């Protein structure tokens, strides 16, 4: 799923949350067994094909030590996949005998790596996610320090949750029309079920082919608007063609699904109508193949140029990436996810290509989150304002934003040695109040810059960089900005040249007067909502 709330696959077990252990137990060890709603093989299949898995685990303790850190043998451990014992707790990772607080260095007693190891008489707890998916799921928890008077513990283990399909982005790029990948012979004697996604700007090419003496099976892009599925099971070739009303070589992802069984064969491309052929009555129905399966160019034909991903044959995903790593002319992974999914980056977020997917860069927007739709703005009541101090160039960007809310009395910790020849400023706002100051940048000199809404509701930008008596004003007279609608302002200055873009209107250029300086000297602070 491409929405922000990714689809999770969840497998539950029968251990109650907050299961109590000890209190009056004479046994040295308490073994808690977890039985899942799926078999271990099924859970393995889920975890191995997922991109990420996690399982919550929590130990609440009263005089009951957990991992006996930093030195001793753990009192409690959990058993994961393949019956291995693990001595790390939620929020920590494999090979480290620690709890989350030991990693984050905030345990109740800093001498220990778990809160429970301090052996307090009050209730304490160590909780966190186990996310090393090769070790999941938790099948047993063995608790060992509950046999002393007053020792008590409670265990909670959440369900296993996995998200992301690694196979979904398993892709290869075919760089030349003679490049191909080969796999062992396709075992599709009586039934074949083949599906994949492709993306290309070429108008034709063979997707895949497997040959026999006379038998064969083949999928190809015949033209910019036709996909063909052809095969021969010994009684003459059968071909099914799907014709698309739109070009298929538009460098966007298209899905192909081909099936054949004893009764019929079918081909579907994207959401276009399914094309079906009945199987011929004479002849044998078994597909007899002997060559390797070729993905891409086979037997001197023009191979496919572009990307193929998520290739499944009879339910098995072929690892195109692994094979592509060792094959000349074919590259693992695929670029160009942005052409297909870039529109999911909202509010002017930039789509960034990644090896197996994409991400949205929201740094130039007023939003955050995977798709730049999480609002990170603030609501200003009248009289409320925000101040950001600028630091000297030696300090990092992180320190730049030292926020001082509603206060102008903080000590001057800024060094006045920063001067700008150019700046780029962008923000969004909505207001019904005019006049008002949206933004003001002060300096240690007389220089300033301001963006305000005039009594008429029109926007005005003021630059005062010295050299002229009056500030240089840019007035945007043709529109009312105090209409309660969201507006976006983009101002870029490079020396004398200023480019202003409002909302989706074309950018307008302005020039500072020749007498004006072009340096913004020693900026001090940025105010939102008020001038101090």
CSV table of N, CA and C in Angstrom, one decimal, residues 406-517:
chain,number,residue,atom,x,y,z
A,406,UNK,N,8.1,33.5,22.8
A,406,UNK,CA,7.6,34.6,23.6
A,406,UNK,C,8.6,35.2,24.5
A,407,UNK,N,9.8,35.4,24.0
A,407,UNK,CA,10.8,36.0,24.9
A,407,UNK,C,11.8,36.7,24.1
A,408,UNK,N,12.1,38.0,24.5
A,408,UNK,CA,13.2,38.7,23.8
A,408,UNK,C,14.3,39.0,24.7
A,409,UNK,N,14.3,38.4,25.9
A,409,UNK,CA,15.3,38.8,26.9
A,409,UNK,C,16.4,37.8,27.0
A,410,UNK,N,16.5,36.8,26.0
A,410,UNK,CA,17.5,35.8,26.2
A,410,UNK,C,18.9,36.4,25.9
A,411,UNK,N,19.9,35.9,26.5
A,411,UNK,CA,21.3,36.5,26.2
A,411,UNK,C,21.7,36.3,24.8
A,412,UNK,N,22.5,37.3,24.3
A,412,UNK,CA,22.9,37.2,22.9
A,412,UNK,C,24.0,36.2,22.8
A,413,UNK,N,23.7,35.0,22.2
A,413,UNK,CA,24.7,34.0,22.1
A,413,UNK,C,25.1,33.9,20.6
A,414,UNK,N,24.6,34.9,19.8
A,414,UNK,CA,24.9,34.8,18.4
A,414,UNK,C,26.1,35.6,18.1
A,415,UNK,N,26.9,35.1,17.1
A,415,UNK,CA,28.0,35.9,16.7
A,415,UNK,C,27.7,36.6,15.4
A,416,UNK,N,27.9,38.0,15.4
A,416,UNK,CA,27.4,38.8,14.3
A,416,UNK,C,28.4,38.7,13.1
A,417,UNK,N,28.9,37.5,12.7
A,417,UNK,CA,29.8,37.5,11.6
A,417,UNK,C,29.3,36.7,10.4
A,418,UNK,N,27.9,36.7,10.3
A,418,UNK,CA,27.3,35.9,9.2
A,418,UNK,C,26.7,37.0,8.3
A,419,UNK,N,27.1,37.0,7.0
A,419,UNK,CA,26.5,37.9,6.0
A,419,UNK,C,26.1,37.1,4.8
A,420,UNK,N,24.9,37.5,4.2
A,420,UNK,CA,24.4,36.8,3.1
A,420,UNK,C,24.4,37.6,1.9
A,421,UNK,N,24.9,37.0,0.8
A,421,UNK,CA,24.7,37.6,-0.6
A,421,UNK,C,23.4,37.1,-1.2
A,422,UNK,N,22.9,35.9,-0.7
A,422,UNK,CA,21.7,35.4,-1.3
A,422,UNK,C,21.0,34.6,-0.2
A,423,UNK,N,19.7,34.6,-0.3
A,423,UNK,CA,18.9,33.7,0.6
A,423,UNK,C,17.7,33.2,-0.2
A,424,UNK,N,17.1,32.1,0.4
A,424,UNK,CA,16.0,31.5,-0.2
A,424,UNK,C,15.0,31.3,0.9
A,425,UNK,N,13.8,31.8,0.7
A,425,UNK,CA,12.8,31.8,1.8
A,425,UNK,C,11.5,31.2,1.3
A,426,UNK,N,10.9,30.2,1.9
A,426,UNK,CA,9.6,29.8,1.5
A,426,UNK,C,8.8,29.4,2.7
A,427,UNK,N,7.5,29.8,2.7
A,427,UNK,CA,6.6,29.4,3.8
A,427,UNK,C,5.2,29.5,3.3
A,428,UNK,N,4.3,28.9,4.0
A,428,UNK,CA,2.9,28.9,3.7
A,428,UNK,C,2.2,29.5,4.9
A,429,UNK,N,1.0,30.2,4.6
A,429,UNK,CA,0.3,30.8,5.7
A,429,UNK,C,-1.2,30.9,5.3
A,430,UNK,N,-2.0,31.1,6.3
A,430,UNK,CA,-3.4,31.6,6.0
A,430,UNK,C,-3.8,32.5,7.1
A,431,UNK,N,-4.5,33.5,6.8
A,431,UNK,CA,-5.0,34.5,7.8
A,431,UNK,C,-6.2,35.2,7.3
A,432,UNK,N,-7.0,35.8,8.2
A,432,UNK,CA,-8.1,36.6,7.8
A,432,UNK,C,-7.9,38.0,8.3
A,433,UNK,N,-6.7,38.2,9.0
A,433,UNK,CA,-6.4,39.5,9.6
A,433,UNK,C,-5.5,40.4,8.8
A,434,UNK,N,-5.9,41.6,8.5
A,434,UNK,CA,-4.9,42.5,7.9
A,434,UNK,C,-5.1,43.9,8.6
A,435,UNK,N,-4.1,44.7,8.8
A,435,UNK,CA,-2.7,44.4,8.4
A,435,UNK,C,-2.0,43.4,9.4
A,436,UNK,N,-1.0,42.7,9.0
A,436,UNK,CA,-0.2,41.9,10.0
A,436,UNK,C,1.2,41.6,9.4
A,437,UNK,N,2.1,41.4,10.4
A,437,UNK,CA,3.4,41.0,10.0
A,437,UNK,C,3.5,39.5,10.0
A,438,UNK,N,3.9,38.9,8.8
A,438,UNK,CA,4.1,37.5,8.8
A,438,UNK,C,5.5,37.1,9.3
A,439,UNK,N,6.5,37.8,8.8
A,439,UNK,CA,7.8,37.4,9.0
A,439,UNK,C,8.7,38.6,9.0
A,440,UNK,N,9.7,38.6,9.9
A,440,UNK,CA,10.6,39.7,10.0
A,440,UNK,C,12.0,39.2,10.4
A,441,UNK,N,13.1,39.6,9.6
A,441,UNK,CA,14.4,39.1,10.0
A,441,UNK,C,15.2,40.4,10.4
A,442,UNK,N,15.7,40.3,11.6
A,442,UNK,CA,16.4,41.5,12.2
A,442,UNK,C,17.9,41.2,12.0
A,443,UNK,N,18.7,42.3,12.2
A,443,UNK,CA,20.2,42.1,12.1
A,443,UNK,C,20.9,42.9,13.2
A,444,UNK,N,22.2,42.7,13.4
A,444,UNK,CA,23.0,43.5,14.3
A,444,UNK,C,23.3,44.9,13.7
A,445,UNK,N,22.9,45.1,12.4
A,445,UNK,CA,23.1,46.3,11.7
A,445,UNK,C,21.7,46.9,11.5
A,446,UNK,N,21.6,47.9,10.5
A,446,UNK,CA,20.3,48.4,10.2
A,446,UNK,C,19.5,47.6,9.2
A,447,UNK,N,20.2,46.5,8.7
A,447,UNK,CA,19.5,45.7,7.7
A,447,UNK,C,18.3,44.9,8.2
A,448,UNK,N,17.3,44.8,7.4
A,448,UNK,CA,16.2,43.9,7.8
A,448,UNK,C,15.5,43.5,6.5
A,449,UNK,N,14.6,42.5,6.7
A,449,UNK,CA,13.7,42.0,5.7
A,449,UNK,C,12.4,41.7,6.3
A,450,UNK,N,11.3,42.0,5.6
A,450,UNK,CA,10.0,41.7,6.2
A,450,UNK,C,9.0,41.3,5.2
A,451,UNK,N,8.1,40.5,5.6
A,451,UNK,CA,6.9,40.1,4.7
A,451,UNK,C,5.7,40.4,5.5
A,452,UNK,N,4.8,41.3,4.9
A,452,UNK,CA,3.6,41.7,5.7
A,452,UNK,C,2.4,41.7,4.8
A,453,UNK,N,1.3,41.7,5.4
A,453,UNK,CA,0.0,41.9,4.7
A,453,UNK,C,-0.5,43.3,5.0
A,454,UNK,N,-0.7,44.2,4.0
A,454,UNK,CA,-1.1,45.6,4.2
A,454,UNK,C,-2.6,45.6,4.6
A,455,UNK,N,-3.1,46.8,5.0
A,455,UNK,CA,-4.5,46.9,5.4
A,455,UNK,C,-5.4,46.5,4.3
A,456,UNK,N,-5.0,46.6,3.0
A,456,UNK,CA,-5.8,46.2,1.9
A,456,UNK,C,-5.9,44.7,1.7
A,457,UNK,N,-5.0,44.0,2.4
A,457,UNK,CA,-5.0,42.5,2.2
A,457,UNK,C,-3.9,42.1,1.2
A,458,UNK,N,-3.2,43.1,0.6
A,458,UNK,CA,-2.2,42.8,-0.4
A,458,UNK,C,-0.9,42.5,0.3
A,459,UNK,N,0.0,41.7,-0.3
A,459,UNK,CA,1.2,41.3,0.3
A,459,UNK,C,2.3,42.3,0.0
A,460,UNK,N,3.2,42.6,0.9
A,460,UNK,CA,4.3,43.5,0.7
A,460,UNK,C,5.6,42.8,1.2
A,461,UNK,N,6.7,42.9,0.4
A,461,UNK,CA,8.0,42.4,0.9
A,461,UNK,C,8.9,43.6,1.0
A,462,UNK,N,9.6,43.8,2.1
A,462,UNK,CA,10.5,44.9,2.3
A,462,UNK,C,11.9,44.4,2.5
A,463,UNK,N,12.8,45.0,1.7
A,463,UNK,CA,14.2,44.7,1.9
A,463,UNK,C,14.9,46.0,2.3
A,464,UNK,N,15.7,46.1,3.4
A,464,UNK,CA,16.5,47.2,3.6
A,464,UNK,C,17.9,46.7,3.9
A,465,UNK,N,18.8,46.9,2.9
A,465,UNK,CA,20.1,46.3,3.0
A,465,UNK,C,21.2,47.4,3.1
A,466,UNK,N,20.7,48.7,3.3
A,466,UNK,CA,21.7,49.8,3.4
A,466,UNK,C,22.0,50.4,2.1
A,467,UNK,N,22.5,51.6,2.1
A,467,UNK,CA,22.8,52.3,0.8
A,467,UNK,C,21.7,53.2,0.3
A,468,UNK,N,20.5,52.9,0.7
A,468,UNK,CA,19.3,53.7,0.3
A,468,UNK,C,18.6,54.2,1.5
A,469,UNK,N,18.0,55.3,1.4
A,469,UNK,CA,17.3,55.9,2.5
A,469,UNK,C,16.1,55.1,3.0
A,470,UNK,N,15.3,54.7,1.9
A,470,UNK,CA,14.0,54.0,2.2
A,470,UNK,C,14.3,52.5,1.9
A,471,UNK,N,13.5,51.6,2.6
A,471,UNK,CA,13.6,50.2,2.2
A,471,UNK,C,13.0,50.0,0.8
A,472,UNK,N,13.5,48.9,0.1
A,472,UNK,CA,13.0,48.6,-1.2
A,472,UNK,C,11.7,47.8,-1.0
A,473,UNK,N,10.6,48.2,-1.5
A,473,UNK,CA,9.3,47.5,-1.3
A,473,UNK,C,8.9,46.8,-2.6
A,474,UNK,N,8.4,45.6,-2.4
A,474,UNK,CA,7.7,44.9,-3.5
A,474,UNK,C,6.3,44.8,-3.1
A,475,UNK,N,5.4,45.3,-3.9
A,475,UNK,CA,3.9,45.3,-3.6
A,475,UNK,C,3.2,44.3,-4.6
A,476,UNK,N,2.5,43.4,-4.0
A,476,UNK,CA,1.7,42.5,-4.9
A,476,UNK,C,0.3,43.0,-4.8
A,477,UNK,N,-0.2,43.8,-5.7
A,477,UNK,CA,-1.4,44.5,-5.6
A,477,UNK,C,-2.7,43.7,-6.0
A,478,UNK,N,-2.4,42.7,-6.9
A,478,UNK,CA,-3.6,42.2,-7.6
A,478,UNK,C,-4.3,41.1,-6.8
A,479,UNK,N,-3.9,40.8,-5.5
A,479,UNK,CA,-4.7,39.8,-4.9
A,479,UNK,C,-4.8,40.0,-3.4
A,480,UNK,N,-5.9,39.6,-2.8
A,480,UNK,CA,-6.2,39.7,-1.4
A,480,UNK,C,-5.6,38.4,-0.7
A,481,UNK,N,-4.6,38.6,0.2
A,481,UNK,CA,-4.0,37.4,0.8
A,481,UNK,C,-4.6,37.1,2.2
A,482,UNK,N,-5.5,38.0,2.6
A,482,UNK,CA,-6.1,37.8,3.9
A,482,UNK,C,-7.5,37.2,3.8
A,483,UNK,N,-7.6,36.2,2.9
A,483,UNK,CA,-8.9,35.6,2.6
A,483,UNK,C,-9.1,34.3,3.3
A,484,UNK,N,-8.2,34.0,4.3
A,484,UNK,CA,-8.4,32.7,5.0
A,484,UNK,C,-7.9,31.5,4.2
A,485,UNK,N,-7.5,31.6,3.0
A,485,UNK,CA,-7.1,30.5,2.2
A,485,UNK,C,-5.6,30.3,2.4
A,486,UNK,N,-5.1,29.0,2.2
A,486,UNK,CA,-3.7,28.8,2.4
A,486,UNK,C,-2.9,29.5,1.2
A,487,UNK,N,-1.8,30.2,1.4
A,487,UNK,CA,-1.0,30.8,0.4
A,487,UNK,C,0.4,30.4,0.6
A,488,UNK,N,1.1,30.2,-0.5
A,488,UNK,CA,2.6,29.8,-0.4
A,488,UNK,C,3.4,31.0,-1.0
A,489,UNK,N,4.4,31.3,-0.2
A,489,UNK,CA,5.3,32.4,-0.7
A,489,UNK,C,6.7,31.9,-0.8
A,490,UNK,N,7.3,32.2,-2.0
A,490,UNK,CA,8.7,31.7,-2.3
A,490,UNK,C,9.5,32.9,-2.7
A,491,UNK,N,10.5,33.3,-1.9
A,491,UNK,CA,11.3,34.5,-2.3
A,491,UNK,C,12.8,34.0,-2.4
A,492,UNK,N,13.4,34.3,-3.5
A,492,UNK,CA,14.8,34.0,-3.7
A,492,UNK,C,15.5,35.2,-4.1
A,493,UNK,N,16.6,35.6,-3.3
A,493,UNK,CA,17.4,36.7,-3.7
A,493,UNK,C,18.8,36.2,-4.0
A,494,UNK,N,19.4,36.7,-5.1
A,494,UNK,CA,20.7,36.4,-5.4
A,494,UNK,C,21.4,37.7,-5.8
A,495,UNK,N,22.1,38.4,-4.9
A,495,UNK,CA,22.7,39.7,-5.2
A,495,UNK,C,21.5,40.7,-5.3
A,496,UNK,N,21.5,41.3,-6.5
A,496,UNK,CA,20.4,42.3,-6.7
A,496,UNK,C,19.1,41.7,-7.2
A,497,UNK,N,19.2,40.4,-7.6
A,497,UNK,CA,18.0,39.9,-8.3
A,497,UNK,C,17.1,39.2,-7.3
A,498,UNK,N,15.8,39.5,-7.3
A,498,UNK,CA,14.9,38.9,-6.4
A,498,UNK,C,13.8,38.2,-7.3
A,499,UNK,N,13.5,37.0,-7.0
A,499,UNK,CA,12.4,36.3,-7.7
A,499,UNK,C,11.3,35.9,-6.7
A,500,UNK,N,10.1,36.3,-7.0
A,500,UNK,CA,9.0,36.1,-6.0
A,500,UNK,C,8.0,35.1,-6.7
A,501,UNK,N,7.7,34.1,-6.0
A,501,UNK,CA,6.6,33.2,-6.5
A,501,UNK,C,5.5,33.1,-5.5
A,502,UNK,N,4.2,33.4,-5.9
A,502,UNK,CA,3.1,33.3,-5.0
A,502,UNK,C,2.2,32.1,-5.5
A,503,UNK,N,1.9,31.2,-4.6
A,503,UNK,CA,1.0,30.1,-5.0
A,503,UNK,C,1.4,29.5,-6.3
A,504,UNK,N,0.5,29.3,-7.2
A,504,UNK,CA,0.9,28.7,-8.5
A,504,UNK,C,1.0,29.7,-9.6
A,505,UNK,N,1.1,30.9,-9.3
A,505,UNK,CA,1.3,32.0,-10.3
A,505,UNK,C,2.7,31.9,-10.8
A,506,UNK,N,2.9,32.4,-12.1
A,506,UNK,CA,4.3,32.4,-12.6
A,506,UNK,C,5.2,33.3,-11.7
A,507,UNK,N,6.5,32.9,-11.6
A,507,UNK,CA,7.4,33.7,-10.8
A,507,UNK,C,7.6,35.1,-11.4
A,508,UNK,N,7.8,36.1,-10.6
A,508,UNK,CA,8.0,37.5,-11.1
A,508,UNK,C,9.4,37.9,-10.6
A,509,UNK,N,10.2,38.7,-11.5
A,509,UNK,CA,11.5,39.1,-11.1
A,509,UNK,C,11.5,40.6,-10.7
A,510,UNK,N,12.4,40.9,-9.8
A,510,UNK,CA,12.6,42.3,-9.3
A,510,UNK,C,14.0,42.6,-9.2
A,511,UNK,N,14.5,43.9,-9.1
A,511,UNK,CA,15.9,44.2,-8.9
A,511,UNK,C,16.0,45.2,-7.8
A,512,UNK,N,16.9,45.0,-6.9
A,512,UNK,CA,17.2,46.0,-5.9
A,512,UNK,C,17.8,47.2,-6.6
A,513,UNK,N,17.5,48.5,-6.1
A,513,UNK,CA,18.1,49.7,-6.7
A,513,UNK,C,19.6,49.6,-6.7
A,514,UNK,N,20.2,50.2,-7.7
A,514,UNK,CA,21.7,50.1,-7.8
A,514,UNK,C,22.4,50.7,-6.6
A,515,UNK,N,21.8,51.7,-6.0
A,515,UNK,CA,22.4,52.3,-4.8
A,515,UNK,C,22.5,51.4,-3.6
A,516,UNK,N,21.6,50.4,-3.6
A,516,UNK,CA,21.4,49.5,-2.4
A,516,UNK,C,22.6,48.5,-2.3
A,517,UNK,N,23.0,48.2,-1.0
A,517,UNK,CA,24.0,47.2,-0.8
A,517,UNK,C,23.4,45.8,-1.2
